[in-house]
Amino acid sequence: MSLAEVQSTREPTSGLERVLKVIYAVSAAGAGGIGVSALAREIDQPKAVAHRLLKGLAADGFLAFDDATKCYRLGTGALAIGMAALRQTNVQQTARPILERLVRETQETATLSLKQGDSRIYVDQALSPQEIRMSVTMGVAYPLHAGASSKAILAAMPDGAIEDYLASHSLNLLTSATIAGRHELLQEIVQIRERGYAISAGERDAGAASVAAAVLGMAGGVLGSISVCGPVGRFEATDIQRLGALVRAGAQEVSRAVGHAA
């Protein structure tokens, strides 16, 4: 093979790699986006090359340019592809065998919740084989401050998003055990982040206890949570650390399967 043939074979791949590096860098930059100079350093390319790649992706709608900040962020084209990938991945289908495994390991009901705007809903459950067991209602919206499944999602959100949530939502009591104080909830979020899972005893349902961990998506955003739940009395006599470790591992497994790189 001649040098020209080698170059003609490798250049398209090299160009594709550069474009992918741009997309990943813009995605990692978050809502604020990234400027040309910062991107050039990130992808180790001359500023002119970075600018050309950004402009090309923006022209196709994959990126959007903010005139005020002079930064690029993901555009509607990226959103359309991301949503299509999410639909194809099917979080519920991916999580199902893990929920069933959690039931075998814990003998308690395992659930999958998905974040929906500023709330979350149950979308699947694998029921405990025990005669007295928890069963949840699918499709009902619950606030993000009450219960382990909700708190796991809230704790996985960026600090700014948590502040916005607290500023725009009242911490209404669902039971006498619901956390209703901002300072107490923020302290709880710190603890959830440290141990990797959330705990609830009667916060959403007075008779229910649960342990939950967040499921993360491709760009690092929180998609939902996985929980193990059961009657409060039974959980009081249970090794919560063991349940937490199992649920956290299950949530991490689902996260990796749907594209989260941790």
Coordinates of C-alpha atoms in Angstrom, one line a residue:
M1 CA 0.0 0.0 0.0
S2 CA 1.4 3.4 -1.0
L3 CA 1.7 6.4 1.4
A4 CA -1.1 8.2 -0.3
E5 CA -3.4 5.1 0.2
V6 CA -2.4 4.9 3.8
Q7 CA -3.3 8.6 4.3
S8 CA -6.6 8.3 2.5
T9 CA -7.5 5.4 4.7
R10 CA -6.5 7.0 8.0
E11 CA -7.6 10.6 7.5
P12 CA -11.4 10.0 7.7
T13 CA -10.9 8.1 11.0
S14 CA -8.7 10.9 12.3
G15 CA -11.3 13.4 11.4
L16 CA -14.1 11.4 13.0
E17 CA -12.0 11.1 16.2
R18 CA -11.6 14.8 16.3
V19 CA -15.3 15.4 16.0
L20 CA -16.1 12.9 18.7
K21 CA -13.5 14.6 21.0
V22 CA -15.3 17.9 20.4
I23 CA -18.7 16.4 21.2
Y24 CA -17.5 14.7 24.4
A25 CA -15.7 17.9 25.5
V26 CA -18.8 20.1 24.9
S27 CA -21.0 17.5 26.7
A28 CA -18.6 17.4 29.7
A29 CA -18.6 21.2 29.9
G30 CA -22.2 21.2 31.1
A31 CA -24.9 23.8 30.7
G32 CA -22.4 26.7 30.4
G33 CA -20.8 25.3 27.4
I34 CA -17.2 25.8 26.3
G35 CA -15.3 28.4 24.3
V36 CA -13.0 27.9 21.3
S37 CA -9.7 28.4 23.2
A38 CA -10.7 26.0 26.0
L39 CA -11.9 23.4 23.5
A40 CA -8.6 23.7 21.6
R41 CA -6.7 22.9 24.7
E42 CA -9.0 20.1 25.7
I43 CA -8.7 18.3 22.3
D44 CA -5.1 19.3 21.8
Q45 CA -5.7 21.0 18.4
P46 CA -4.9 24.4 17.0
K47 CA -7.5 27.0 17.8
A48 CA -8.4 27.4 14.0
V49 CA -9.1 23.6 13.8
A50 CA -11.2 23.7 17.0
H51 CA -13.2 26.7 15.6
R52 CA -13.8 25.0 12.3
L53 CA -15.1 21.8 14.0
L54 CA -17.4 23.8 16.3
K55 CA -18.8 25.9 13.5
G56 CA -19.4 22.9 11.4
L57 CA -21.3 21.1 14.2
A58 CA -23.3 24.2 15.0
A59 CA -24.3 24.7 11.3
D60 CA -25.9 21.2 11.4
G61 CA -27.7 22.0 14.7
F62 CA -25.7 19.5 16.7
L63 CA -24.2 22.4 18.7
A64 CA -25.6 25.8 19.7
F65 CA -23.6 29.0 20.0
D66 CA -24.4 31.5 22.8
D67 CA -23.7 35.0 21.6
A68 CA -23.5 36.4 25.1
T69 CA -21.0 34.0 26.5
K70 CA -19.2 33.1 23.2
C71 CA -19.5 29.4 24.2
Y72 CA -20.8 26.3 22.5
R73 CA -23.2 23.8 24.1
L74 CA -25.1 20.8 22.8
G75 CA -27.9 21.7 20.5
T76 CA -31.2 20.2 19.3
G77 CA -29.5 17.7 17.0
A78 CA -27.6 16.3 20.0
L79 CA -30.7 16.1 22.0
A80 CA -32.6 14.2 19.3
I81 CA -29.8 11.7 19.1
G82 CA -29.6 11.4 22.8
M83 CA -33.3 10.8 23.2
A84 CA -33.2 8.2 20.4
A85 CA -30.3 6.4 22.1
L86 CA -32.2 6.5 25.4
R87 CA -35.3 5.0 23.8
Q88 CA -33.2 2.3 22.1
T89 CA -31.3 1.5 25.3
N90 CA -34.6 1.0 27.3
V91 CA -33.6 1.6 30.9
Q92 CA -36.6 -0.5 32.1
Q93 CA -35.6 -3.5 30.1
T94 CA -32.0 -3.1 31.2
A95 CA -32.9 -2.8 34.9
R96 CA -35.4 -5.7 35.0
P97 CA -33.0 -8.6 35.6
I98 CA -31.1 -6.6 38.2
L99 CA -34.4 -5.9 40.0
E100 CA -35.1 -9.7 40.0
R101 CA -31.6 -10.4 41.3
L102 CA -32.1 -7.9 44.1
V103 CA -35.3 -9.7 45.1
R104 CA -33.4 -13.0 45.2
E105 CA -30.6 -11.4 47.3
T106 CA -32.8 -9.5 49.7
Q107 CA -36.3 -11.2 49.7
E108 CA -37.8 -7.7 49.4
T109 CA -39.5 -5.8 46.6
A110 CA -37.2 -4.0 44.2
T111 CA -38.3 -1.0 42.2
L112 CA -37.2 1.2 39.3
S113 CA -38.1 4.9 39.3
L114 CA -37.4 7.5 36.6
K115 CA -37.0 11.2 37.0
Q116 CA -39.7 13.2 35.3
G117 CA -39.0 16.9 35.5
D118 CA -39.1 17.9 39.2
S119 CA -40.6 14.6 40.3
R120 CA -40.2 10.9 39.8
I121 CA -42.4 8.0 39.0
Y122 CA -42.2 4.2 39.5
V123 CA -42.0 2.4 36.2
D124 CA -41.3 -1.2 37.3
Q125 CA -41.1 -3.4 40.3
A126 CA -40.2 -7.0 41.1
L127 CA -42.2 -8.2 44.0
S128 CA -41.0 -9.9 47.2
P129 CA -41.9 -13.6 47.6
Q130 CA -42.8 -13.0 51.2
E131 CA -46.5 -12.9 52.2
I132 CA -46.2 -9.5 53.8
R133 CA -44.5 -7.3 51.2
M134 CA -44.4 -3.8 49.7
S135 CA -46.1 -3.1 46.3
V136 CA -45.8 0.3 44.7
T137 CA -48.1 2.1 42.2
M138 CA -46.8 2.7 38.7
G139 CA -46.9 6.2 37.1
V140 CA -47.8 8.3 40.1
A141 CA -45.6 11.4 40.4
Y142 CA -43.8 11.8 43.8
P143 CA -41.7 14.8 45.0
L144 CA -38.0 14.5 45.2
H145 CA -37.6 15.2 48.9
A146 CA -39.6 12.3 50.4
G147 CA -38.5 8.7 50.4
A148 CA -35.2 6.9 49.5
S149 CA -36.0 6.6 45.7
S150 CA -36.6 10.4 45.5
K151 CA -33.7 11.4 47.7
A152 CA -31.3 9.3 45.8
I153 CA -32.3 11.2 42.6
L154 CA -32.1 14.6 44.3
A155 CA -28.7 13.9 45.8
A156 CA -27.4 12.9 42.3
M157 CA -28.4 16.2 40.8
P158 CA -25.9 19.1 40.4
D159 CA -25.8 21.5 43.4
G160 CA -27.3 24.3 41.3
A161 CA -30.2 22.1 40.3
I162 CA -30.8 21.2 43.9
E163 CA -30.8 24.8 44.9
D164 CA -33.4 25.6 42.1
Y165 CA -35.6 22.7 43.3
L166 CA -35.5 23.9 46.9
A167 CA -36.2 27.5 45.9
S168 CA -39.3 26.5 43.8
H169 CA -40.8 23.7 45.8
S170 CA -42.3 23.4 49.3
L171 CA -41.1 20.5 51.3
N172 CA -44.6 19.2 52.0
L173 CA -45.1 16.5 54.6
L174 CA -46.3 13.2 53.2
T175 CA -46.1 11.5 56.6
S176 CA -44.9 12.7 60.0
A177 CA -41.4 11.4 59.1
T178 CA -41.0 13.4 55.9
I179 CA -38.0 15.7 55.9
A180 CA -39.5 19.2 55.9
G181 CA -36.5 21.4 56.7
R182 CA -34.1 22.7 54.1
H183 CA -31.0 22.4 56.3
E184 CA -31.9 18.9 57.3
L185 CA -32.5 17.8 53.7
L186 CA -29.1 19.3 52.6
Q187 CA -27.4 17.4 55.4
E188 CA -29.1 14.3 54.3
I189 CA -27.9 14.9 50.7
V190 CA -24.3 15.1 51.9
Q191 CA -24.7 11.7 53.7
I192 CA -26.3 10.1 50.7
R193 CA -23.4 11.2 48.5
E194 CA -20.9 9.9 51.0
R195 CA -22.4 6.4 51.3
G196 CA -23.7 6.1 47.8
Y197 CA -27.3 5.3 48.7
A198 CA -30.4 6.8 50.4
I199 CA -32.4 5.4 53.3
S200 CA -36.0 6.1 54.2
A201 CA -38.2 4.9 57.1
G202 CA -41.8 5.9 56.7
E203 CA -41.0 9.2 54.9
R204 CA -43.3 8.7 51.9
D205 CA -45.5 5.8 53.2
A206 CA -45.7 5.5 57.0
G207 CA -45.5 1.7 56.8
A208 CA -42.7 1.4 54.3
A209 CA -38.9 1.5 54.5
S210 CA -36.5 1.6 51.6
V211 CA -32.9 1.8 50.4
A212 CA -32.2 3.4 47.0
A213 CA -29.3 4.4 44.7
A214 CA -29.3 6.7 41.7
V215 CA -29.1 5.5 38.0
L216 CA -27.0 7.8 35.9
G217 CA -27.1 8.4 32.1
M218 CA -24.5 8.8 29.3
A219 CA -23.7 12.5 30.1
G220 CA -23.7 11.9 33.8
G221 CA -27.1 13.2 34.5
V222 CA -29.5 11.3 36.8
L223 CA -32.1 9.1 35.0
G224 CA -33.8 7.7 38.1
S225 CA -33.1 5.3 40.9
I226 CA -33.3 1.6 42.0
S227 CA -34.6 0.7 45.4
V228 CA -35.3 -2.2 47.7
C229 CA -38.3 -1.7 49.9
G230 CA -40.4 -3.5 52.6
P231 CA -42.3 -3.1 55.8
V232 CA -40.6 -0.7 58.3
G233 CA -40.6 -3.3 61.1
R234 CA -38.7 -5.8 59.0
F235 CA -36.1 -3.3 57.9
E236 CA -35.4 -2.3 61.5
A237 CA -34.0 -5.8 62.0
T238 CA -32.2 -5.8 58.7
D239 CA -28.5 -5.1 57.9
I240 CA -29.0 -1.7 56.1
Q241 CA -25.4 -1.5 55.0
R242 CA -25.7 -4.8 53.2
L243 CA -28.9 -3.7 51.4
G244 CA -27.2 -0.4 50.6
A245 CA -24.2 -2.1 49.0
L246 CA -26.4 -4.4 46.9
V247 CA -28.6 -1.6 45.7
R248 CA -25.7 0.7 45.0
A249 CA -24.0 -2.0 43.0
G250 CA -27.2 -2.7 41.0
A251 CA -27.7 0.9 40.2
Q252 CA -24.1 1.2 39.0
E253 CA -24.6 -1.8 36.8
V254 CA -27.7 -0.3 35.2
S255 CA -25.8 3.1 34.8
R256 CA -22.9 1.4 33.0
A257 CA -25.3 -0.5 30.7
V258 CA -27.1 2.7 29.6
G259 CA -23.8 4.4 28.8
H260 CA -22.6 6.1 32.0
A261 CA -18.8 6.1 32.1
A262 CA -17.7 6.3 35.7

